[in-house]
Amino acid sequence: GGAVIASNHCSYLDPPVMAGCSSRRIVHFMARDTLLSNPVARWFFPRVGVIPLDRTKGDLGALKKAIATLKDGKVIGLFPEGTRSPDGQMHEAKGGIGFLIAKGNVPVVPLYISGTFAAFPKGAKKMKPSKIVARLGRPITPEEILAAMPEKGAYEAVGALIMSRIRELAEESTG
């Protein structure tokens, strides 16, 4: 069935690391539409299941396509923070993530990725050698997600739950 893999986001290396964690399933990603600004990306990304998202507005079309992808039994890879971290630290989830996860009604697998910021941080021109580790957590059930919302429509609480589970994995990795 459908599932979401949700991870922290520090580098352009994070999507291939996430995809490598799911060896038996294709991971479809939501990505900002500006990444499709050149002809090669415009040709390639749709062929590998990337769902373009206009971050300048609430892109309901992209959210509907993502929910349909989940209902079709596919896996979507998400970065709840919405963009790469400029400092390598985790930040809060964007609002639309909670909506998508709640409406998708599928398990969410938290993933913590370390080492990608050291290897290829935001703004870097070239990669540096770094040990990269990906740690998958226990899936969060749809029931747990609904229970996290103090009231109907409190989607921020869903994003906060997901980020807290990713932070727990980070603490386990360093502890």
N, C-alpha and C. Protein backbone atom coordinates (compact mmCIF):
# COMPACT_ATOMS: atom_id res chain seq x y z
N GLY A 1 0.81 -1.20 0.00
CA GLY A 1 0.00 0.00 0.00
C GLY A 1 0.84 1.25 0.00
N GLY A 2 0.15 2.38 -0.05
CA GLY A 2 0.84 3.66 -0.06
C GLY A 2 1.55 3.94 1.24
N ALA A 3 2.58 4.76 1.15
CA ALA A 3 3.34 5.17 2.33
C ALA A 3 4.08 6.46 2.03
N VAL A 4 4.43 7.15 3.09
CA VAL A 4 5.25 8.36 3.00
C VAL A 4 6.55 8.07 3.73
N ILE A 5 7.66 8.46 3.14
CA ILE A 5 8.94 8.49 3.84
C ILE A 5 9.21 9.97 4.07
N ALA A 6 9.42 10.37 5.31
CA ALA A 6 9.63 11.78 5.65
C ALA A 6 10.99 11.94 6.31
N SER A 7 11.78 12.88 5.79
CA SER A 7 13.15 13.04 6.27
C SER A 7 13.52 14.50 6.47
N ASN A 8 14.58 14.70 7.27
CA ASN A 8 15.21 16.01 7.34
C ASN A 8 15.86 16.30 5.98
N HIS A 9 16.20 17.57 5.72
CA HIS A 9 16.68 17.93 4.39
C HIS A 9 17.79 18.96 4.48
N CYS A 10 19.01 18.54 4.13
CA CYS A 10 20.18 19.42 4.22
C CYS A 10 20.92 19.58 2.90
N SER A 11 20.60 18.74 1.91
CA SER A 11 21.45 18.69 0.73
C SER A 11 20.68 18.13 -0.47
N TYR A 12 21.19 18.44 -1.65
CA TYR A 12 20.66 17.80 -2.86
C TYR A 12 20.92 16.29 -2.85
N LEU A 13 21.77 15.82 -1.98
CA LEU A 13 22.06 14.39 -1.87
C LEU A 13 20.95 13.62 -1.15
N ASP A 14 20.09 14.32 -0.41
CA ASP A 14 19.07 13.64 0.40
C ASP A 14 18.08 12.81 -0.43
N PRO A 15 17.55 13.31 -1.56
CA PRO A 15 16.62 12.46 -2.32
C PRO A 15 17.23 11.13 -2.79
N PRO A 16 18.45 11.12 -3.37
CA PRO A 16 18.97 9.80 -3.74
C PRO A 16 19.25 8.90 -2.55
N VAL A 17 19.64 9.48 -1.40
CA VAL A 17 19.84 8.66 -0.19
C VAL A 17 18.50 8.05 0.22
N MET A 18 17.45 8.88 0.23
CA MET A 18 16.12 8.38 0.59
C MET A 18 15.67 7.29 -0.37
N ALA A 19 15.84 7.51 -1.65
CA ALA A 19 15.43 6.51 -2.64
C ALA A 19 16.19 5.20 -2.44
N GLY A 20 17.44 5.29 -2.04
CA GLY A 20 18.24 4.10 -1.79
C GLY A 20 17.80 3.32 -0.56
N CYS A 21 17.07 3.96 0.34
CA CYS A 21 16.56 3.29 1.54
C CYS A 21 15.36 2.42 1.23
N SER A 22 14.78 2.61 0.08
CA SER A 22 13.58 1.85 -0.32
C SER A 22 13.92 1.03 -1.55
N SER A 23 14.68 -0.04 -1.34
CA SER A 23 15.21 -0.80 -2.47
C SER A 23 14.14 -1.53 -3.28
N ARG A 24 12.99 -1.78 -2.70
CA ARG A 24 11.96 -2.55 -3.42
C ARG A 24 10.84 -1.70 -3.97
N ARG A 25 10.84 -0.41 -3.65
CA ARG A 25 9.75 0.47 -4.08
C ARG A 25 10.34 1.72 -4.73
N ILE A 26 9.66 2.22 -5.74
CA ILE A 26 10.04 3.49 -6.34
C ILE A 26 9.52 4.60 -5.44
N VAL A 27 10.38 5.56 -5.14
CA VAL A 27 9.98 6.70 -4.31
C VAL A 27 9.69 7.87 -5.24
N HIS A 28 8.48 8.38 -5.15
CA HIS A 28 8.07 9.56 -5.91
C HIS A 28 8.27 10.78 -5.01
N PHE A 29 8.85 11.83 -5.56
CA PHE A 29 9.14 13.02 -4.76
C PHE A 29 8.30 14.20 -5.19
N MET A 30 8.01 15.06 -4.22
CA MET A 30 7.46 16.37 -4.53
C MET A 30 8.66 17.31 -4.55
N ALA A 31 8.74 18.13 -5.58
CA ALA A 31 9.89 19.04 -5.70
C ALA A 31 9.40 20.39 -6.21
N ARG A 32 10.10 21.44 -5.79
CA ARG A 32 9.71 22.78 -6.24
C ARG A 32 9.76 22.84 -7.76
N ASP A 33 8.76 23.47 -8.35
CA ASP A 33 8.64 23.51 -9.80
C ASP A 33 9.82 24.20 -10.49
N THR A 34 10.53 25.07 -9.78
CA THR A 34 11.67 25.76 -10.38
C THR A 34 12.82 24.81 -10.70
N LEU A 35 12.82 23.61 -10.09
CA LEU A 35 13.84 22.63 -10.44
C LEU A 35 13.65 22.10 -11.86
N LEU A 36 12.47 22.31 -12.41
CA LEU A 36 12.19 21.86 -13.77
C LEU A 36 12.39 22.98 -14.79
N SER A 37 13.27 23.93 -14.46
CA SER A 37 13.44 25.10 -15.31
C SER A 37 14.33 24.85 -16.52
N ASN A 38 15.12 23.79 -16.51
CA ASN A 38 15.93 23.52 -17.70
C ASN A 38 15.36 22.33 -18.47
N PRO A 39 15.64 22.23 -19.76
CA PRO A 39 15.03 21.19 -20.60
C PRO A 39 15.32 19.76 -20.14
N VAL A 40 16.52 19.50 -19.66
CA VAL A 40 16.85 18.14 -19.21
C VAL A 40 16.00 17.76 -18.01
N ALA A 41 15.91 18.65 -17.03
CA ALA A 41 15.10 18.38 -15.83
C ALA A 41 13.62 18.27 -16.19
N ARG A 42 13.14 19.12 -17.10
CA ARG A 42 11.73 19.07 -17.53
C ARG A 42 11.41 17.73 -18.19
N TRP A 43 12.38 17.14 -18.86
CA TRP A 43 12.19 15.85 -19.49
C TRP A 43 12.34 14.72 -18.46
N PHE A 44 13.38 14.79 -17.62
CA PHE A 44 13.73 13.69 -16.72
C PHE A 44 12.80 13.54 -15.52
N PHE A 45 12.57 14.63 -14.78
CA PHE A 45 11.83 14.52 -13.52
C PHE A 45 10.43 13.92 -13.66
N PRO A 46 9.62 14.31 -14.63
CA PRO A 46 8.30 13.66 -14.74
C PRO A 46 8.40 12.16 -15.03
N ARG A 47 9.46 11.73 -15.70
CA ARG A 47 9.63 10.32 -16.03
C ARG A 47 10.02 9.47 -14.83
N VAL A 48 10.53 10.11 -13.78
CA VAL A 48 10.86 9.35 -12.57
C VAL A 48 9.87 9.63 -11.44
N GLY A 49 8.72 10.19 -11.79
CA GLY A 49 7.64 10.35 -10.84
C GLY A 49 7.70 11.56 -9.95
N VAL A 50 8.47 12.58 -10.32
CA VAL A 50 8.52 13.80 -9.53
C VAL A 50 7.23 14.59 -9.73
N ILE A 51 6.66 15.05 -8.63
CA ILE A 51 5.45 15.87 -8.66
C ILE A 51 5.88 17.31 -8.41
N PRO A 52 5.79 18.17 -9.44
CA PRO A 52 6.21 19.56 -9.24
C PRO A 52 5.24 20.32 -8.35
N LEU A 53 5.79 21.20 -7.51
CA LEU A 53 5.02 21.95 -6.53
C LEU A 53 5.40 23.43 -6.62
N ASP A 54 4.40 24.27 -6.79
CA ASP A 54 4.61 25.71 -6.80
C ASP A 54 4.60 26.18 -5.35
N ARG A 55 5.77 26.55 -4.84
CA ARG A 55 5.87 26.95 -3.42
C ARG A 55 5.45 28.39 -3.18
N THR A 56 5.13 29.13 -4.24
CA THR A 56 4.72 30.53 -4.05
C THR A 56 3.27 30.65 -3.66
N LYS A 57 2.53 29.53 -3.74
CA LYS A 57 1.11 29.54 -3.39
C LYS A 57 0.74 28.16 -2.83
N GLY A 58 -0.43 28.05 -2.30
CA GLY A 58 -0.93 26.74 -1.88
C GLY A 58 -1.28 25.96 -3.13
N ASP A 59 -0.42 25.04 -3.54
CA ASP A 59 -0.58 24.32 -4.79
C ASP A 59 -1.48 23.10 -4.59
N LEU A 60 -2.81 23.32 -4.66
CA LEU A 60 -3.76 22.23 -4.44
C LEU A 60 -3.65 21.14 -5.50
N GLY A 61 -3.31 21.52 -6.71
CA GLY A 61 -3.16 20.52 -7.77
C GLY A 61 -2.07 19.52 -7.45
N ALA A 62 -0.93 20.01 -6.96
CA ALA A 62 0.17 19.12 -6.59
C ALA A 62 -0.21 18.25 -5.39
N LEU A 63 -0.91 18.84 -4.42
CA LEU A 63 -1.34 18.06 -3.25
C LEU A 63 -2.33 16.96 -3.66
N LYS A 64 -3.26 17.28 -4.54
CA LYS A 64 -4.21 16.28 -5.02
C LYS A 64 -3.50 15.15 -5.76
N LYS A 65 -2.52 15.51 -6.59
CA LYS A 65 -1.77 14.49 -7.32
C LYS A 65 -0.99 13.60 -6.35
N ALA A 66 -0.41 14.20 -5.31
CA ALA A 66 0.33 13.41 -4.31
C ALA A 66 -0.60 12.47 -3.55
N ILE A 67 -1.77 12.96 -3.16
CA ILE A 67 -2.74 12.11 -2.45
C ILE A 67 -3.19 10.96 -3.35
N ALA A 68 -3.44 11.25 -4.63
CA ALA A 68 -3.82 10.20 -5.58
C ALA A 68 -2.70 9.16 -5.73
N THR A 69 -1.47 9.63 -5.72
CA THR A 69 -0.31 8.72 -5.82
C THR A 69 -0.29 7.79 -4.62
N LEU A 70 -0.55 8.33 -3.42
CA LEU A 70 -0.60 7.50 -2.22
C LEU A 70 -1.76 6.50 -2.29
N LYS A 71 -2.92 6.96 -2.75
CA LYS A 71 -4.10 6.09 -2.85
C LYS A 71 -3.88 4.97 -3.87
N ASP A 72 -2.97 5.23 -4.84
CA ASP A 72 -2.61 4.20 -5.83
C ASP A 72 -1.62 3.18 -5.27
N GLY A 73 -1.29 3.32 -3.98
CA GLY A 73 -0.40 2.36 -3.35
C GLY A 73 1.08 2.66 -3.54
N LYS A 74 1.41 3.87 -3.92
CA LYS A 74 2.81 4.23 -4.17
C LYS A 74 3.43 4.93 -2.96
N VAL A 75 4.74 5.11 -3.03
CA VAL A 75 5.50 5.74 -1.95
C VAL A 75 5.88 7.15 -2.38
N ILE A 76 5.68 8.10 -1.47
CA ILE A 76 6.10 9.48 -1.71
C ILE A 76 7.16 9.83 -0.68
N GLY A 77 8.24 10.41 -1.15
CA GLY A 77 9.29 10.91 -0.29
C GLY A 77 9.07 12.40 -0.05
N LEU A 78 9.03 12.79 1.21
CA LEU A 78 8.79 14.19 1.57
C LEU A 78 9.88 14.71 2.49
N PHE A 79 10.11 15.99 2.38
CA PHE A 79 11.00 16.70 3.29
C PHE A 79 10.14 17.75 3.97
N PRO A 80 9.61 17.45 5.17
CA PRO A 80 8.64 18.33 5.82
C PRO A 80 9.10 19.77 6.00
N GLU A 81 10.42 19.99 6.09
CA GLU A 81 10.92 21.35 6.26
C GLU A 81 10.72 22.20 5.00
N GLY A 82 10.46 21.54 3.89
CA GLY A 82 10.13 22.24 2.65
C GLY A 82 11.30 22.67 1.81
N THR A 83 12.46 22.82 2.39
CA THR A 83 13.65 23.25 1.65
C THR A 83 14.88 22.76 2.40
N ARG A 84 16.02 22.82 1.72
CA ARG A 84 17.26 22.41 2.36
C ARG A 84 17.63 23.36 3.51
N SER A 85 18.11 22.79 4.58
CA SER A 85 18.53 23.59 5.73
C SER A 85 19.78 24.39 5.39
N PRO A 86 19.78 25.69 5.68
CA PRO A 86 20.96 26.49 5.38
C PRO A 86 22.10 26.26 6.37
N ASP A 87 21.79 25.68 7.54
CA ASP A 87 22.80 25.53 8.58
C ASP A 87 23.00 24.08 9.04
N GLY A 88 22.34 23.14 8.41
CA GLY A 88 22.47 21.73 8.78
C GLY A 88 21.60 21.31 9.95
N GLN A 89 20.89 22.27 10.56
CA GLN A 89 20.01 21.97 11.69
C GLN A 89 18.59 21.70 11.19
N MET A 90 17.84 20.92 11.95
CA MET A 90 16.44 20.67 11.58
C MET A 90 15.58 21.87 11.95
N HIS A 91 14.60 22.12 11.11
CA HIS A 91 13.67 23.23 11.31
C HIS A 91 12.24 22.67 11.36
N GLU A 92 11.27 23.54 11.57
CA GLU A 92 9.88 23.11 11.70
C GLU A 92 9.31 22.69 10.33
N ALA A 93 8.29 21.87 10.38
CA ALA A 93 7.61 21.42 9.17
C ALA A 93 6.77 22.55 8.58
N LYS A 94 6.66 22.56 7.27
CA LYS A 94 5.76 23.50 6.59
C LYS A 94 4.32 23.01 6.77
N GLY A 95 3.37 23.91 6.70
CA GLY A 95 1.97 23.59 6.97
C GLY A 95 1.33 22.57 6.05
N GLY A 96 1.63 22.61 4.77
CA GLY A 96 0.99 21.71 3.81
C GLY A 96 1.34 20.24 4.01
N ILE A 97 2.46 19.98 4.65
CA ILE A 97 2.88 18.60 4.86
C ILE A 97 1.88 17.86 5.75
N GLY A 98 1.45 18.50 6.82
CA GLY A 98 0.47 17.87 7.72
C GLY A 98 -0.83 17.56 7.01
N PHE A 99 -1.26 18.49 6.16
CA PHE A 99 -2.49 18.28 5.38
C PHE A 99 -2.34 17.06 4.48
N LEU A 100 -1.25 17.01 3.72
CA LEU A 100 -1.02 15.91 2.80
C LEU A 100 -0.98 14.57 3.53
N ILE A 101 -0.26 14.53 4.64
CA ILE A 101 -0.13 13.27 5.39
C ILE A 101 -1.47 12.85 5.98
N ALA A 102 -2.21 13.79 6.56
CA ALA A 102 -3.51 13.45 7.15
C ALA A 102 -4.49 12.97 6.08
N LYS A 103 -4.53 13.65 4.94
CA LYS A 103 -5.46 13.28 3.87
C LYS A 103 -5.01 12.01 3.14
N GLY A 104 -3.71 11.75 3.12
CA GLY A 104 -3.21 10.55 2.46
C GLY A 104 -3.60 9.28 3.19
N ASN A 105 -3.74 9.38 4.53
CA ASN A 105 -4.20 8.26 5.35
C ASN A 105 -3.36 6.99 5.12
N VAL A 106 -2.04 7.17 5.13
CA VAL A 106 -1.11 6.06 4.97
C VAL A 106 -0.04 6.14 6.06
N PRO A 107 0.68 5.06 6.31
CA PRO A 107 1.77 5.12 7.29
C PRO A 107 2.87 6.08 6.82
N VAL A 108 3.55 6.67 7.80
CA VAL A 108 4.68 7.56 7.53
C VAL A 108 5.91 6.96 8.18
N VAL A 109 6.94 6.75 7.39
CA VAL A 109 8.19 6.21 7.90
C VAL A 109 9.17 7.38 8.09
N PRO A 110 9.53 7.69 9.34
CA PRO A 110 10.50 8.76 9.55
C PRO A 110 11.90 8.28 9.17
N LEU A 111 12.69 9.21 8.64
CA LEU A 111 14.05 8.90 8.20
C LEU A 111 14.95 10.06 8.62
N TYR A 112 16.06 9.72 9.26
CA TYR A 112 17.06 10.74 9.60
C TYR A 112 18.30 10.48 8.77
N ILE A 113 18.73 11.50 8.05
CA ILE A 113 19.93 11.40 7.21
C ILE A 113 20.99 12.32 7.80
N SER A 114 22.18 11.77 8.03
CA SER A 114 23.29 12.60 8.50
C SER A 114 24.45 12.49 7.52
N GLY A 115 25.25 13.53 7.48
CA GLY A 115 26.45 13.54 6.64
C GLY A 115 26.30 14.25 5.31
N THR A 116 25.07 14.43 4.85
CA THR A 116 24.90 15.08 3.54
C THR A 116 25.21 16.57 3.60
N PHE A 117 24.98 17.20 4.76
CA PHE A 117 25.30 18.62 4.89
C PHE A 117 26.81 18.81 4.80
N ALA A 118 27.57 17.95 5.45
CA ALA A 118 29.03 18.04 5.38
C ALA A 118 29.53 17.75 3.96
N ALA A 119 28.85 16.85 3.26
CA ALA A 119 29.28 16.47 1.92
C ALA A 119 28.93 17.50 0.85
N PHE A 120 27.74 18.10 0.97
CA PHE A 120 27.28 18.99 -0.11
C PHE A 120 26.21 19.93 0.43
N PRO A 121 26.61 20.93 1.25
CA PRO A 121 25.63 21.84 1.84
C PRO A 121 25.01 22.78 0.81
N LYS A 122 23.94 23.41 1.21
CA LYS A 122 23.27 24.39 0.37
C LYS A 122 24.28 25.47 -0.03
N GLY A 123 24.36 25.77 -1.31
CA GLY A 123 25.26 26.81 -1.81
C GLY A 123 26.64 26.30 -2.21
N ALA A 124 26.96 25.05 -1.90
CA ALA A 124 28.28 24.51 -2.26
C ALA A 124 28.37 24.29 -3.76
N LYS A 125 29.57 24.42 -4.28
CA LYS A 125 29.82 24.21 -5.71
C LYS A 125 30.29 22.79 -6.01
N LYS A 126 30.91 22.14 -5.01
CA LYS A 126 31.36 20.76 -5.23
C LYS A 126 31.22 19.96 -3.95
N MET A 127 31.23 18.64 -4.11
CA MET A 127 31.06 17.75 -2.96
C MET A 127 32.40 17.50 -2.27
N LYS A 128 32.29 17.19 -0.96
CA LYS A 128 33.45 16.81 -0.15
C LYS A 128 33.19 15.40 0.39
N PRO A 129 34.24 14.65 0.65
CA PRO A 129 34.04 13.32 1.24
C PRO A 129 33.39 13.43 2.62
N SER A 130 32.42 12.59 2.87
CA SER A 130 31.74 12.56 4.16
C SER A 130 31.02 11.23 4.32
N LYS A 131 31.01 10.74 5.54
CA LYS A 131 30.24 9.53 5.83
C LYS A 131 28.77 9.92 5.89
N ILE A 132 27.95 9.23 5.11
CA ILE A 132 26.51 9.51 5.08
C ILE A 132 25.79 8.30 5.67
N VAL A 133 24.90 8.58 6.64
CA VAL A 133 24.15 7.52 7.31
C VAL A 133 22.66 7.85 7.22
N ALA A 134 21.86 6.84 6.91
CA ALA A 134 20.41 6.98 6.88
C ALA A 134 19.83 6.02 7.91
N ARG A 135 18.96 6.56 8.77
CA ARG A 135 18.36 5.75 9.83
C ARG A 135 16.84 5.81 9.71
N LEU A 136 16.22 4.68 9.40
CA LEU A 136 14.76 4.59 9.30
C LEU A 136 14.15 4.32 10.67
N GLY A 137 13.02 4.94 10.93
CA GLY A 137 12.33 4.73 12.19
C GLY A 137 11.10 3.84 12.04
N ARG A 138 10.47 3.59 13.15
CA ARG A 138 9.24 2.81 13.18
C ARG A 138 8.14 3.59 12.46
N PRO A 139 7.36 2.95 11.60
CA PRO A 139 6.29 3.67 10.91
C PRO A 139 5.28 4.29 11.87
N ILE A 140 4.81 5.45 11.52
CA ILE A 140 3.75 6.14 12.26
C ILE A 140 2.45 5.78 11.56
N THR A 141 1.53 5.18 12.28
CA THR A 141 0.29 4.71 11.67
C THR A 141 -0.67 5.87 11.39
N PRO A 142 -1.61 5.69 10.47
CA PRO A 142 -2.63 6.71 10.25
C PRO A 142 -3.41 7.04 11.52
N GLU A 143 -3.61 6.03 12.38
CA GLU A 143 -4.33 6.25 13.64
C GLU A 143 -3.54 7.18 14.56
N GLU A 144 -2.23 6.97 14.64
CA GLU A 144 -1.38 7.85 15.46
C GLU A 144 -1.40 9.28 14.91
N ILE A 145 -1.42 9.40 13.61
CA ILE A 145 -1.44 10.72 12.97
C ILE A 145 -2.74 11.45 13.32
N LEU A 146 -3.87 10.76 13.20
CA LEU A 146 -5.15 11.39 13.54
C LEU A 146 -5.22 11.74 15.02
N ALA A 147 -4.65 10.89 15.87
CA ALA A 147 -4.66 11.14 17.31
C ALA A 147 -3.79 12.34 17.68
N ALA A 148 -2.82 12.67 16.83
CA ALA A 148 -1.92 13.80 17.10
C ALA A 148 -2.61 15.15 16.88
N MET A 149 -3.73 15.13 16.15
CA MET A 149 -4.42 16.38 15.86
C MET A 149 -5.39 16.70 17.00
N PRO A 150 -5.15 17.78 17.74
CA PRO A 150 -6.03 18.11 18.87
C PRO A 150 -7.46 18.42 18.43
N GLU A 151 -7.61 18.86 17.21
CA GLU A 151 -8.94 19.12 16.64
C GLU A 151 -8.85 18.92 15.13
N LYS A 152 -9.98 18.71 14.51
CA LYS A 152 -10.01 18.50 13.07
C LYS A 152 -9.39 19.70 12.36
N GLY A 153 -8.49 19.41 11.43
CA GLY A 153 -7.86 20.48 10.67
C GLY A 153 -6.60 21.04 11.30
N ALA A 154 -6.14 20.47 12.41
CA ALA A 154 -4.92 20.96 13.08
C ALA A 154 -3.70 20.27 12.45
N TYR A 155 -3.46 20.58 11.19
CA TYR A 155 -2.42 19.90 10.42
C TYR A 155 -1.01 20.23 10.88
N GLU A 156 -0.82 21.37 11.55
CA GLU A 156 0.50 21.71 12.07
C GLU A 156 0.96 20.65 13.06
N ALA A 157 0.02 20.10 13.83
CA ALA A 157 0.36 19.08 14.82
C ALA A 157 0.89 17.82 14.14
N VAL A 158 0.40 17.52 12.95
CA VAL A 158 0.88 16.34 12.21
C VAL A 158 2.33 16.58 11.79
N GLY A 159 2.60 17.76 11.24
CA GLY A 159 3.97 18.09 10.86
C GLY A 159 4.91 18.05 12.06
N ALA A 160 4.44 18.56 13.19
CA ALA A 160 5.25 18.55 14.42
C ALA A 160 5.54 17.12 14.88
N LEU A 161 4.54 16.23 14.79
CA LEU A 161 4.74 14.83 15.16
C LEU A 161 5.82 14.20 14.28
N ILE A 162 5.73 14.41 12.98
CA ILE A 162 6.69 13.83 12.04
C ILE A 162 8.11 14.33 12.37
N MET A 163 8.25 15.64 12.55
CA MET A 163 9.57 16.20 12.85
C MET A 163 10.10 15.70 14.20
N SER A 164 9.21 15.49 15.17
CA SER A 164 9.67 14.98 16.47
C SER A 164 10.21 13.56 16.32
N ARG A 165 9.59 12.75 15.48
CA ARG A 165 10.09 11.38 15.26
C ARG A 165 11.43 11.40 14.53
N ILE A 166 11.61 12.34 13.61
CA ILE A 166 12.91 12.45 12.92
C ILE A 166 13.97 12.91 13.91
N ARG A 167 13.63 13.85 14.78
CA ARG A 167 14.58 14.33 15.82
C ARG A 167 14.97 13.19 16.77
N GLU A 168 14.01 12.33 17.11
CA GLU A 168 14.31 11.19 17.97
C GLU A 168 15.37 10.28 17.31
N LEU A 169 15.23 10.07 16.02
CA LEU A 169 16.22 9.26 15.30
C LEU A 169 17.59 9.93 15.31
N ALA A 170 17.59 11.26 15.19
CA ALA A 170 18.86 12.00 15.24
C ALA A 170 19.52 11.83 16.60
N GLU A 171 18.72 11.91 17.67
CA GLU A 171 19.25 11.75 19.03
C GLU A 171 19.78 10.35 19.25
N GLU A 172 19.09 9.34 18.72
CA GLU A 172 19.54 7.96 18.84
C GLU A 172 20.86 7.77 18.09
N SER A 173 21.02 8.47 16.99
CA SER A 173 22.23 8.34 16.17
C SER A 173 23.44 8.93 16.87
N THR A 174 23.22 9.99 17.63
CA THR A 174 24.35 10.65 18.30
C THR A 174 24.53 10.17 19.73
N GLY A 175 23.52 9.48 20.26
CA GLY A 175 23.56 9.04 21.66
C GLY A 175 24.16 7.73 21.79
